[in-house]
Coordinates of C-alpha atoms in Angstrom, one line a residue:
Chain A
M208 CA 36.6 -38.7 23.9
T209 CA 37.1 -40.5 20.9
T210 CA 40.2 -39.2 20.2
G211 CA 41.5 -40.1 23.7
S212 CA 40.5 -43.9 23.3
S213 CA 41.8 -44.1 19.8
V214 CA 45.5 -43.0 21.0
T215 CA 45.6 -44.9 24.4
P216 CA 45.8 -48.3 22.8
Q217 CA 48.4 -47.2 20.3
A218 CA 50.3 -46.3 23.5
A219 CA 50.0 -49.6 24.9
E220 CA 51.4 -51.3 21.9
G221 CA 54.0 -48.5 21.6
D222 CA 57.0 -50.7 22.1
R223 CA 57.5 -51.7 18.6
M224 CA 57.4 -48.1 17.7
Q225 CA 59.4 -46.4 20.5
K226 CA 59.6 -43.1 18.6
L227 CA 55.7 -43.1 18.3
S228 CA 54.6 -43.9 21.9
A229 CA 53.2 -41.3 24.4
S230 CA 55.5 -39.8 27.0
A231 CA 54.4 -39.8 30.5
H232 CA 53.5 -36.4 30.3
E233 CA 51.5 -36.6 27.3
R234 CA 49.8 -39.6 28.9
S235 CA 48.7 -37.6 31.9
A236 CA 47.8 -34.7 29.5
L237 CA 45.3 -37.3 27.8
R238 CA 43.9 -38.6 30.9
R239 CA 43.2 -34.9 32.1
N240 CA 41.7 -34.0 28.9
G241 CA 39.4 -36.9 28.9
L242 CA 38.5 -36.3 32.4
V243 CA 37.5 -32.4 31.4
D244 CA 35.6 -33.9 28.4
R245 CA 33.5 -36.0 30.8
V246 CA 32.8 -33.1 33.5
F247 CA 32.0 -30.8 30.2
E248 CA 29.5 -33.2 29.0
I249 CA 28.1 -34.2 32.6
T250 CA 27.6 -30.1 33.1
T251 CA 26.0 -29.4 29.9
R252 CA 23.5 -32.4 30.2
G253 CA 23.0 -31.4 33.6
S254 CA 21.6 -28.0 32.4
A255 CA 19.8 -29.4 29.6
L256 CA 17.9 -31.7 32.3
M257 CA 17.0 -28.4 34.1
V258 CA 14.3 -27.6 31.3
L259 CA 12.6 -31.1 32.4
L260 CA 13.1 -30.0 35.9
L261 CA 11.4 -26.4 35.4
L262 CA 8.6 -28.1 33.7
G263 CA 7.9 -30.5 36.4
T264 CA 8.3 -28.2 39.1
I265 CA 6.1 -25.4 37.6
T266 CA 3.3 -28.1 37.1
G267 CA 4.0 -29.7 40.6
S268 CA 4.1 -26.2 42.4
L269 CA 0.8 -25.1 40.8
I270 CA -0.9 -28.3 41.3
L271 CA 0.2 -28.5 45.3
A272 CA -0.6 -24.7 45.6
G273 CA -4.1 -25.1 44.0
W274 CA -5.0 -28.1 45.6
P275 CA -6.6 -26.4 48.7
A276 CA -8.9 -24.7 46.4
L277 CA -9.8 -27.6 44.0
S278 CA -10.6 -29.9 47.0
E279 CA -12.7 -27.3 48.5
L280 CA -14.8 -26.2 45.4
G281 CA -14.4 -29.5 43.3
L282 CA -15.8 -29.0 39.8
S283 CA -18.1 -26.0 40.7
F284 CA -14.9 -23.9 40.2
F285 CA -15.3 -24.7 36.4
T286 CA -18.9 -24.3 35.9
D287 CA -19.7 -21.4 38.7
D288 CA -20.1 -18.2 36.7
R289 CA -19.6 -15.9 39.9
W290 CA -16.2 -14.9 41.1
A291 CA -16.6 -13.0 44.5
A292 CA -14.1 -13.1 47.1
N293 CA -16.1 -11.6 49.6
I294 CA -18.5 -14.4 49.8
N295 CA -16.0 -17.3 49.2
R296 CA -17.4 -18.0 45.8
F297 CA -14.8 -18.6 43.2
G298 CA -16.3 -19.7 39.7
A299 CA -14.0 -19.4 37.0
L300 CA -16.3 -19.7 34.4
P301 CA -16.2 -15.8 33.2
A302 CA -12.3 -15.7 33.4
I303 CA -12.0 -18.8 31.1
Y304 CA -14.9 -17.4 28.8
G305 CA -13.0 -14.0 28.8
T306 CA -9.7 -16.0 27.9
L307 CA -10.9 -17.9 25.0
V308 CA -13.1 -15.3 23.5
T309 CA -10.4 -12.5 23.7
S310 CA -8.0 -14.7 21.8
L311 CA -10.2 -16.0 19.4
I312 CA -11.0 -12.5 18.5
A313 CA -7.4 -11.8 18.1
I314 CA -6.8 -14.9 16.1
A315 CA -9.6 -13.8 13.6
I316 CA -8.1 -10.6 13.1
A317 CA -4.7 -11.6 13.0
I318 CA -4.7 -14.3 10.5
P319 CA -6.0 -12.3 7.3
V320 CA -3.7 -9.4 8.6
S321 CA -0.5 -11.8 8.9
L322 CA -1.3 -13.5 5.7
G323 CA -1.3 -10.4 3.8
I324 CA 1.5 -9.1 5.2
A325 CA 3.5 -12.5 4.3
I326 CA 2.1 -12.2 0.9
F327 CA 2.9 -8.8 0.4
L328 CA 6.8 -9.7 1.9
T329 CA 7.6 -12.9 -0.1
E330 CA 5.7 -11.8 -3.3
I331 CA 5.6 -8.3 -4.2
C332 CA 7.6 -6.0 -2.1
P333 CA 10.6 -4.7 -3.6
P334 CA 13.7 -6.2 -2.1
K335 CA 15.0 -3.1 -1.0
L336 CA 12.2 -2.5 1.2
R337 CA 11.5 -6.3 2.4
R338 CA 14.4 -6.0 5.0
T339 CA 12.8 -2.6 6.4
I340 CA 9.3 -3.3 6.6
G341 CA 10.0 -7.1 7.9
T342 CA 12.0 -5.3 10.7
M343 CA 9.3 -3.0 11.5
V344 CA 6.7 -5.7 11.8
E345 CA 9.0 -7.7 13.9
L346 CA 9.7 -4.7 16.4
L347 CA 6.0 -4.9 17.1
A348 CA 6.8 -8.0 18.9
G349 CA 9.6 -6.3 20.9
V350 CA 7.4 -3.7 22.3
P351 CA 6.8 -4.5 26.0
S352 CA 3.2 -5.9 26.6
I353 CA 2.5 -3.0 29.7
I354 CA 3.2 -0.5 26.8
Y355 CA 0.4 -2.1 24.6
G356 CA -1.7 -2.1 27.9
M357 CA -1.1 1.7 28.6
W358 CA -1.6 2.6 25.1
G359 CA -4.9 0.5 24.8
M360 CA -6.2 2.1 27.6
E361 CA -5.0 6.1 27.0
V362 CA -5.7 5.9 23.4
L363 CA -7.5 2.9 21.9
A364 CA -10.2 2.6 24.2
P365 CA -11.0 6.5 24.4
F366 CA -11.0 6.6 20.5
L367 CA -13.3 3.4 20.2
Q368 CA -15.5 4.9 22.9
S369 CA -15.8 8.4 21.1
H370 CA -16.2 7.1 17.8
F371 CA -18.1 3.9 18.1
P372 CA -20.2 4.5 21.1
S373 CA -22.9 2.0 20.4
I374 CA -20.6 -0.8 19.8
F375 CA -18.0 0.0 22.7
P376 CA -20.2 1.6 25.3
A377 CA -17.2 1.5 27.6
G378 CA -14.4 1.6 25.1
T379 CA -12.6 -1.1 27.2
G380 CA -14.0 -4.7 26.7
L381 CA -13.6 -8.3 25.4
T382 CA -13.4 -6.9 21.7
T383 CA -10.9 -4.2 22.5
A384 CA -8.8 -6.5 24.4
G385 CA -9.1 -8.9 21.3
L386 CA -7.8 -6.3 19.1
I387 CA -4.7 -5.2 21.2
L388 CA -3.9 -8.8 21.2
A389 CA -3.9 -9.0 17.5
I390 CA -1.6 -6.4 17.2
M391 CA 0.6 -8.4 19.5
I392 CA 0.4 -11.7 17.7
I393 CA 0.5 -10.3 14.1
P394 CA 4.2 -10.4 14.2
F395 CA 4.5 -14.0 15.6
I396 CA 2.1 -15.3 12.8
T397 CA 3.7 -13.3 9.8
A398 CA 7.1 -14.3 10.9
V399 CA 6.2 -18.2 10.9
T400 CA 4.3 -17.8 7.8
R401 CA 6.9 -15.9 5.8
D402 CA 9.4 -18.5 6.9
V403 CA 7.5 -21.3 5.8
M404 CA 6.6 -19.5 2.6
H405 CA 10.3 -19.2 1.9
T406 CA 10.7 -22.8 2.2
V407 CA 8.6 -23.6 -0.9
P408 CA 11.2 -24.2 -3.9
P409 CA 11.8 -21.7 -6.3
I410 CA 11.2 -23.8 -9.1
M411 CA 7.6 -24.5 -7.9
R412 CA 6.8 -21.0 -8.0
E413 CA 8.5 -20.5 -11.5
S414 CA 7.0 -23.4 -13.0
A415 CA 3.3 -22.0 -11.8
Y416 CA 4.3 -18.5 -13.4
G417 CA 5.5 -20.1 -16.5
L418 CA 2.3 -21.6 -17.0
G419 CA 0.6 -18.3 -16.7
C420 CA -0.5 -17.9 -13.4
T421 CA -1.1 -14.7 -11.6
T422 CA 0.6 -13.9 -8.4
W423 CA -2.5 -14.7 -6.4
E424 CA -3.1 -18.1 -8.3
V425 CA 0.7 -19.1 -7.3
V426 CA 0.3 -18.1 -3.9
R427 CA -3.4 -19.7 -3.8
H428 CA -2.6 -23.0 -5.5
V429 CA 0.8 -23.6 -5.3
I430 CA 2.4 -22.0 -2.1
F431 CA -0.5 -22.1 0.4
P432 CA -1.4 -25.9 -0.1
S433 CA 2.5 -26.8 0.5
V434 CA 3.0 -24.8 3.7
K435 CA -0.6 -25.3 5.1
A436 CA 0.6 -27.3 8.0
G437 CA 3.1 -24.8 9.1
M438 CA 0.9 -21.7 8.7
L439 CA -1.4 -23.5 11.2
G440 CA 1.3 -24.1 13.3
G441 CA 2.3 -20.5 13.3
V442 CA -1.4 -19.4 14.1
I443 CA -1.8 -21.7 17.0
L444 CA 1.5 -20.4 18.3
G445 CA -0.1 -17.1 17.9
L446 CA -3.1 -18.1 20.0
G447 CA -0.7 -19.8 22.6
R448 CA 0.5 -16.3 23.1
A449 CA -2.8 -14.7 23.1
L450 CA -4.0 -16.9 25.9
G451 CA -1.3 -16.0 28.4
E452 CA -0.9 -12.4 27.7
T453 CA -1.4 -10.4 31.0
M454 CA -0.5 -6.7 31.3
A455 CA -2.0 -5.5 28.0
V456 CA -5.3 -7.4 28.7
T457 CA -5.4 -6.2 32.2
F458 CA -5.6 -2.5 31.1
V459 CA -8.3 -2.9 28.3
I460 CA -10.5 -5.7 29.4
G461 CA -12.6 -4.0 31.9
N462 CA -12.1 -6.3 34.6
N463 CA -15.8 -7.3 35.1
L464 CA -16.1 -10.2 37.2
F465 CA -19.6 -11.2 35.7
L466 CA -20.1 -13.5 32.7
S467 CA -20.7 -10.9 29.7
A468 CA -23.3 -11.6 27.4
T469 CA -22.0 -9.4 24.5
L470 CA -18.6 -9.7 22.7
T471 CA -17.8 -6.0 23.4
G472 CA -18.9 -6.0 26.9
Q473 CA -16.4 -6.0 29.6
G474 CA -15.2 -9.0 31.1
T475 CA -12.0 -10.5 32.3
S476 CA -9.6 -13.2 31.6
I477 CA -7.5 -15.6 33.6
A478 CA -4.2 -13.4 33.3
A479 CA -5.8 -10.4 34.3
L480 CA -7.9 -11.9 37.0
I481 CA -4.7 -13.2 38.7
A482 CA -3.0 -10.0 38.1
N483 CA -5.5 -8.0 39.7
Q484 CA -6.3 -10.1 42.8
F485 CA -3.3 -11.9 43.6
S486 CA -1.3 -9.2 45.7
E487 CA -4.3 -8.8 48.1
A488 CA -5.4 -12.5 48.1
D489 CA -4.7 -15.1 50.8
G490 CA -6.3 -18.4 51.9
L491 CA -8.6 -19.9 49.6
Q492 CA -8.6 -17.1 47.2
R493 CA -5.0 -17.4 46.7
S494 CA -5.2 -21.0 46.3
A495 CA -7.9 -20.4 43.7
L496 CA -6.1 -18.0 41.9
L497 CA -3.0 -20.5 41.6
L498 CA -5.5 -23.3 40.4
L499 CA -6.7 -20.8 37.8
G500 CA -2.8 -20.4 36.8
L501 CA -2.6 -24.3 36.8
V502 CA -6.0 -24.1 34.3
L503 CA -4.0 -21.6 32.2
F504 CA -0.8 -23.3 32.1
L505 CA -2.6 -26.5 30.8
I506 CA -4.2 -24.6 28.2
T507 CA -1.5 -23.0 26.5
F508 CA 0.6 -25.9 27.0
A509 CA -1.8 -27.9 25.1
V510 CA -2.1 -25.3 22.7
L511 CA 1.7 -24.7 22.0
A512 CA 2.3 -28.5 22.1
L513 CA -0.1 -28.8 19.0
A514 CA 1.6 -25.5 17.5
R515 CA 5.1 -27.1 17.8
F516 CA 4.0 -30.7 16.9
M517 CA 2.8 -29.0 13.3
L518 CA 5.7 -26.7 12.8
N519 CA 8.1 -29.9 13.7
R520 CA 6.4 -32.0 11.0
M521 CA 6.8 -29.1 8.5
N522 CA 10.5 -28.8 9.4
Q523 CA 11.1 -32.3 8.8
R524 CA 9.5 -32.2 5.5
A525 CA 11.3 -29.3 4.2
P526 CA 14.4 -28.5 5.9
S527 CA 15.8 -25.2 5.1
Chain B
M1218 CA -9.2 -8.5 -23.8
N1219 CA -10.2 -11.9 -22.9
P1220 CA -13.0 -11.9 -20.1
V1221 CA -11.4 -14.7 -18.1
Y1222 CA -8.1 -13.2 -18.2
R1223 CA -9.6 -9.9 -17.2
R1224 CA -11.4 -11.4 -14.2
R1225 CA -8.3 -13.3 -13.0
R1226 CA -6.1 -9.9 -13.6
M1227 CA -8.8 -7.9 -11.3
V1228 CA -8.7 -10.8 -8.5
N1229 CA -5.4 -10.6 -8.6
R1230 CA -5.2 -6.7 -8.1
I1231 CA -7.4 -7.0 -5.3
I1232 CA -5.7 -9.2 -3.4
M1233 CA -2.4 -7.7 -3.7
T1234 CA -3.9 -4.3 -2.6
A1235 CA -5.4 -6.0 0.1
S1236 CA -2.1 -7.4 1.1
L1237 CA -0.5 -4.2 0.9
L1238 CA -3.2 -2.5 3.0
A1239 CA -2.5 -5.4 5.4
S1240 CA 1.1 -4.5 5.7
A1241 CA 0.1 -0.9 6.1
F1242 CA -2.3 -2.1 8.9
G1243 CA 0.6 -4.1 10.4
V1244 CA 3.3 -1.4 10.3
I1245 CA 0.9 1.7 11.3
W1246 CA 0.6 0.5 14.9
L1247 CA 4.1 0.4 15.8
F1248 CA 4.2 4.6 14.5
L1249 CA 1.0 5.3 16.4
I1250 CA 2.5 3.5 19.8
L1251 CA 5.7 5.5 19.2
L1252 CA 4.0 8.8 18.6
T1253 CA 2.0 8.4 21.6
L1254 CA 5.1 7.7 23.7
V1255 CA 6.8 10.5 22.2
T1256 CA 3.8 13.0 22.6
K1257 CA 3.2 11.9 26.3
G1258 CA 6.7 10.9 27.5
V1259 CA 8.8 13.7 26.3
P1260 CA 7.4 16.6 28.0
A1261 CA 7.6 14.5 31.1
L1262 CA 11.5 13.9 30.8
S1263 CA 13.8 15.8 32.7
L1264 CA 17.1 15.0 34.6
D1265 CA 15.0 14.4 37.8
V1266 CA 13.3 11.3 36.2
F1267 CA 16.7 9.7 36.2
T1268 CA 18.0 10.7 39.8
E1269 CA 15.1 11.0 41.9
R1270 CA 13.6 8.1 43.4
T1271 CA 9.7 7.2 43.2
R1272 CA 7.5 9.5 45.5
M1273 CA 3.9 9.9 46.0
S1274 CA 4.1 13.5 44.6
G1275 CA 6.6 14.3 42.2
G1276 CA 9.9 12.4 42.2
G1277 CA 11.4 10.4 39.4
L1278 CA 12.1 6.9 38.4
G1279 CA 15.9 6.6 39.3
N1280 CA 15.4 3.9 41.6
A1281 CA 13.3 1.9 39.4
I1282 CA 15.5 2.2 36.6
L1283 CA 18.6 0.8 38.8
G1284 CA 16.3 -1.9 40.1
S1285 CA 15.8 -2.9 36.7
L1286 CA 19.3 -2.7 35.2
I1287 CA 20.4 -4.9 38.4
M1288 CA 17.6 -7.4 38.1
T1289 CA 17.9 -7.6 34.3
A1290 CA 21.4 -8.0 34.3
L1291 CA 21.7 -10.7 36.9
A1292 CA 19.2 -12.7 35.1
T1293 CA 20.8 -12.0 31.8
V1294 CA 24.0 -13.3 32.9
G1295 CA 22.7 -16.4 34.8
G1296 CA 20.4 -17.3 32.0
T1297 CA 23.1 -17.1 29.5
I1298 CA 25.6 -19.4 31.6
I1299 CA 22.9 -22.1 32.2
G1300 CA 21.2 -21.6 28.5
I1301 CA 24.4 -21.9 26.5
A1302 CA 25.3 -24.8 28.5
A1303 CA 22.1 -26.7 28.1
G1304 CA 21.9 -25.6 24.3
T1305 CA 25.5 -26.9 23.8
W1306 CA 24.6 -30.4 25.3
L1307 CA 21.3 -30.3 22.6
A1308 CA 23.5 -29.4 19.7
E1309 CA 26.8 -31.5 20.3
Y1310 CA 25.8 -34.4 22.5
G1311 CA 21.8 -34.9 22.5
G1312 CA 21.4 -35.3 18.7
R1313 CA 18.2 -37.1 18.0
S1314 CA 17.9 -39.1 21.3
R1315 CA 14.6 -39.5 22.8
L1316 CA 15.8 -37.5 25.8
A1317 CA 17.1 -34.6 23.5
N1318 CA 13.9 -34.7 21.6
T1319 CA 11.9 -34.3 24.8
I1320 CA 14.1 -31.4 26.3
R1321 CA 13.8 -29.6 23.1
F1322 CA 10.1 -29.9 22.8
I1323 CA 9.6 -28.8 26.3
N1324 CA 11.8 -26.2 25.9
D1325 CA 10.1 -24.7 22.8
V1326 CA 6.7 -24.9 24.9
L1327 CA 8.6 -22.7 27.8
L1328 CA 9.8 -20.2 25.3
S1329 CA 6.2 -19.3 24.6
A1330 CA 4.6 -20.0 28.4
P1331 CA 2.7 -17.2 29.8
S1332 CA 5.0 -14.9 31.8
I1333 CA 2.4 -14.7 34.8
I1334 CA 2.9 -18.5 35.2
I1335 CA 6.4 -18.2 35.6
G1336 CA 5.3 -15.3 38.3
L1337 CA 3.1 -17.6 40.0
Y1338 CA 5.6 -20.6 39.9
I1339 CA 8.4 -18.5 41.5
Y1340 CA 6.1 -17.0 44.1
A1341 CA 5.0 -20.8 45.1
V1342 CA 8.8 -22.1 45.2
V1343 CA 10.8 -18.9 46.3
V1344 CA 8.3 -16.3 48.1
L1345 CA 6.3 -18.4 49.9
P1346 CA 9.2 -20.5 51.6
M1347 CA 11.3 -17.2 52.2
G1348 CA 8.0 -15.4 53.4
H1349 CA 8.7 -12.3 51.8
F1350 CA 9.1 -10.6 48.3
S1351 CA 12.8 -10.4 47.1
G1352 CA 15.1 -9.1 44.4
W1353 CA 16.4 -12.6 43.8
A1354 CA 12.7 -13.9 43.4
G1355 CA 12.4 -11.5 40.6
V1356 CA 15.8 -12.5 39.0
A1357 CA 15.0 -16.2 39.4
A1358 CA 11.5 -15.4 37.6
L1359 CA 13.2 -13.3 34.6
M1360 CA 16.0 -16.0 34.4
V1361 CA 13.2 -19.1 33.8
I1362 CA 11.8 -16.6 31.0
I1363 CA 15.3 -16.0 29.4
I1364 CA 16.6 -19.6 29.6
P1365 CA 14.6 -21.1 26.9
V1366 CA 15.6 -18.1 24.7
V1367 CA 19.1 -18.7 25.0
I1368 CA 18.8 -22.5 24.7
R1369 CA 17.1 -22.0 21.6
S1370 CA 19.4 -19.5 19.9
T1371 CA 22.5 -21.5 21.0
E1372 CA 21.1 -24.8 19.6
D1373 CA 20.4 -23.3 16.3
M1374 CA 23.7 -21.5 16.0
L1375 CA 25.7 -24.4 17.2
L1376 CA 24.0 -26.6 14.3
L1377 CA 25.0 -24.3 11.8
V1378 CA 28.6 -24.9 12.4
P1379 CA 29.7 -27.4 10.0
N1380 CA 30.8 -30.7 10.7
S1381 CA 34.0 -30.6 9.0
L1382 CA 35.3 -27.9 11.4
R1383 CA 34.5 -30.3 14.2
E1384 CA 36.3 -33.1 12.2
A1385 CA 39.3 -30.8 11.3
A1386 CA 40.0 -30.0 15.1
A1387 CA 39.6 -33.8 16.0
A1388 CA 41.9 -35.0 13.5
L1389 CA 44.4 -32.4 15.0
G1390 CA 43.8 -34.2 18.1
A1391 CA 41.8 -31.8 19.8
H1392 CA 39.6 -33.2 22.4
R1393 CA 35.8 -32.8 22.4
W1394 CA 35.4 -30.0 25.1
L1395 CA 38.3 -28.1 23.5
I1396 CA 36.5 -28.4 20.0
V1397 CA 33.1 -27.2 21.5
L1398 CA 34.8 -24.1 23.3
R1399 CA 37.4 -23.2 20.3
V1400 CA 36.0 -24.1 17.3
C1401 CA 31.9 -24.4 17.7
Y1402 CA 31.5 -21.3 20.1
S1403 CA 33.8 -18.9 17.8
G1404 CA 31.6 -19.9 14.7
A1405 CA 28.2 -19.4 16.5
R1406 CA 29.3 -16.4 18.6
A1407 CA 27.4 -13.9 16.7
G1408 CA 24.2 -15.9 16.6
I1409 CA 24.4 -16.6 20.3
T1410 CA 24.7 -13.1 21.2
T1411 CA 21.8 -12.3 19.1
G1412 CA 19.7 -14.8 21.3
V1413 CA 21.0 -13.3 24.4
L1414 CA 20.3 -9.6 23.3
L1415 CA 16.6 -10.7 22.4
G1416 CA 16.3 -12.3 25.4
C1417 CA 17.5 -9.4 27.3
A1418 CA 15.1 -7.1 25.6
R1419 CA 12.3 -9.6 26.5
I1420 CA 12.9 -9.7 30.1
S1421 CA 13.6 -5.9 30.5
G1422 CA 10.0 -5.5 29.5
E1423 CA 8.5 -8.1 31.6
T1424 CA 6.0 -7.2 34.3
A1425 CA 3.8 -9.8 35.1
P1426 CA 6.2 -12.3 36.6
L1427 CA 7.5 -9.5 38.8
L1428 CA 4.3 -8.7 40.4
F1429 CA 4.4 -11.7 42.6
T1430 CA 8.3 -11.8 43.0
A1431 CA 10.1 -8.7 43.3
L1432 CA 6.9 -6.5 43.9
N1433 CA 8.3 -2.9 44.1
T1434 CA 9.0 -0.3 46.2
N1435 CA 9.5 3.6 46.5
Q1436 CA 13.1 3.3 48.1
W1437 CA 16.5 3.2 46.6
N1438 CA 17.6 -0.4 46.7
F1439 CA 21.2 -0.6 46.0
F1440 CA 22.2 -4.6 45.8
N1441 CA 19.8 -5.6 48.9
M1442 CA 18.6 -8.5 46.9
G1443 CA 16.9 -9.9 49.8
S1444 CA 14.4 -7.3 50.0
E1445 CA 11.6 -5.9 47.5
M1446 CA 13.3 -4.5 44.3
P1447 CA 12.0 -1.3 42.3
N1448 CA 11.9 -1.9 38.9
L1449 CA 10.5 0.2 36.2
P1450 CA 7.6 -2.0 34.6
M1451 CA 6.0 -2.5 38.1
V1452 CA 6.0 1.5 38.3
L1453 CA 4.5 2.0 35.1
Y1454 CA 1.8 -0.5 36.3
Q1455 CA 1.2 1.2 39.5
N1456 CA 0.9 4.6 38.3
M1457 CA -1.2 3.7 35.6
T1458 CA -3.8 1.7 37.9
I1459 CA -3.8 2.2 41.5
N1460 CA -2.1 5.8 41.6
S1461 CA -3.9 6.9 37.9
F1462 CA -5.8 9.5 39.9
I1463 CA -2.8 11.6 40.4
P1464 CA -2.0 13.5 37.1
A1465 CA 1.9 13.8 38.2
Q1466 CA 2.2 10.1 38.6
V1467 CA 0.4 9.2 34.9
S1468 CA 2.8 11.5 33.0
L1469 CA 5.8 10.1 35.0
A1470 CA 4.5 6.8 33.7
W1471 CA 4.6 8.1 30.4
A1472 CA 8.2 9.2 30.6
G1473 CA 8.9 5.7 32.2
A1474 CA 7.3 4.0 29.3
L1475 CA 9.2 6.0 26.9
I1476 CA 12.4 5.1 28.4
L1477 CA 11.4 1.5 28.7
T1478 CA 10.3 1.2 25.1
V1479 CA 13.3 2.9 23.7
A1480 CA 15.8 0.7 25.5
V1481 CA 14.2 -2.6 24.7
L1482 CA 13.7 -1.5 20.8
M1483 CA 17.6 -0.4 21.0
L1484 CA 18.1 -4.0 22.1
N1485 CA 16.1 -5.5 19.6
I1486 CA 17.6 -3.3 16.8
L1487 CA 21.3 -3.9 18.1
A1488 CA 20.4 -7.8 17.9
R1489 CA 19.3 -7.6 14.4
V1490 CA 22.2 -5.8 13.5
S1491 CA 24.6 -8.1 15.1
A1492 CA 22.5 -11.0 13.2
A1493 CA 22.8 -9.3 10.1
R1494 CA 26.5 -8.7 10.3
S1495 CA 27.0 -12.4 11.3
Q1496 CA 25.6 -13.2 8.0
K1497 CA 27.8 -11.2 5.8

């Protein structure tokens, strides 16, 4: 576009320099290219705007579809602890509770493990192995979530039930789901943590080593403080993933619609409840499930927005 | 030896051992899952699994594999076109403007939005108005999932193309669109391919969004996108839940799980190999 406009005035005053002026053919080529330029930008901008359209229609359609349930049930939807389609009682509390508890268990397990892996990969792993181990951890993120679900139901839950019958009476339950979720989000938190740890300038590391610090002291007093925001962003990103995970959780959470008092008891999560009931639901139940979907979307949106906010601040500080 | 130093060395050793153990803990799950898939999946594999359609008794996964391939391919192609276009605008035209920053932010959030929400959304805007489940709805849901992945990698890769290349092309008289097509895309091609492959790997394993969109069927479906489309993840889900009392269905599900995981991991490794090659 800039080239087009800078050449045209030259062509206009081309009487003085006959040899340099554009011929009719060249002028039409310039016009055509200018048009292509404009079409190209408008097309790509339209595609980019589709992202906004997507967000708008996702929110809009869920609000619209969930509205009947919200107007019928009101605030009791969020406070009622009983979800029973047969008597038209729809309380989302057990599902919301299950979602939050499983995600928090997952985060509690995943944080120390991910930090450990990140420390191992950046500080003590021999360079030859670094790529292999990093790839293996990242491949964990590639395994489809339904595979985690099947594996959790057929291998992990029976194992827990037979070896720790007092803690896991049924094998499945909130904690089992949390454990599966932890395995699923470890790659995300590890990747973010490792990447932000790499942004620490080598000279900071080296000067700390020069003062006689041990590896742990370098990590604890030099690296961690300078990448705190980024690590927190990665953790919250993992939390966002765990909140919305469906298939893996559906298989191992037990799908008990009552509010479970114990952490290892069976329960349900928003995503699992939707996956289980949606296909045979209609009327008020379907609307309630869609409203539940809206709740999940709002929760994850807030969490992910927070994570992105922290990570973006990190990137602005240390571009790499 | 100085007791303070000995204590510091002890702490260091403990933490480093712990992080080594954490790495082992992180990696071991991959092996455990693959081990289970191989021990349970390989015995159930046979030629019939690939050629027969799903039946209540026996049968195979042929129709589901075909349906998955069709839907994943269509969604990948559509998502790549839209994603690359949008990523191009963000990198080449959007810059630091408020609109571009908003789009970037929302794209990042959509990148990790729960896939079941995408399923509900497509159900509300496609399935309900059409009145029935369809392959198109499944493709639409998968496209919504892959588009943010492609946008992100396209933008990141285009930003890595040095500005001096653009300036050199502009100095030769190339127009903006030609610069983007000829100079920027060829510089970013490997990275964009990586992003597309990763996105393709992600959508081929997605189950939750297909639950309310493409659903599943026992019949062969050759490109009849207007009706329900059989697909591998949904067969796994149904065989492990409502059909889990039939042992043949469960072992078939493990064969399917093995096929699906191998396919997805191959795509992942392929993406990594192409990314590693482009860095050299």
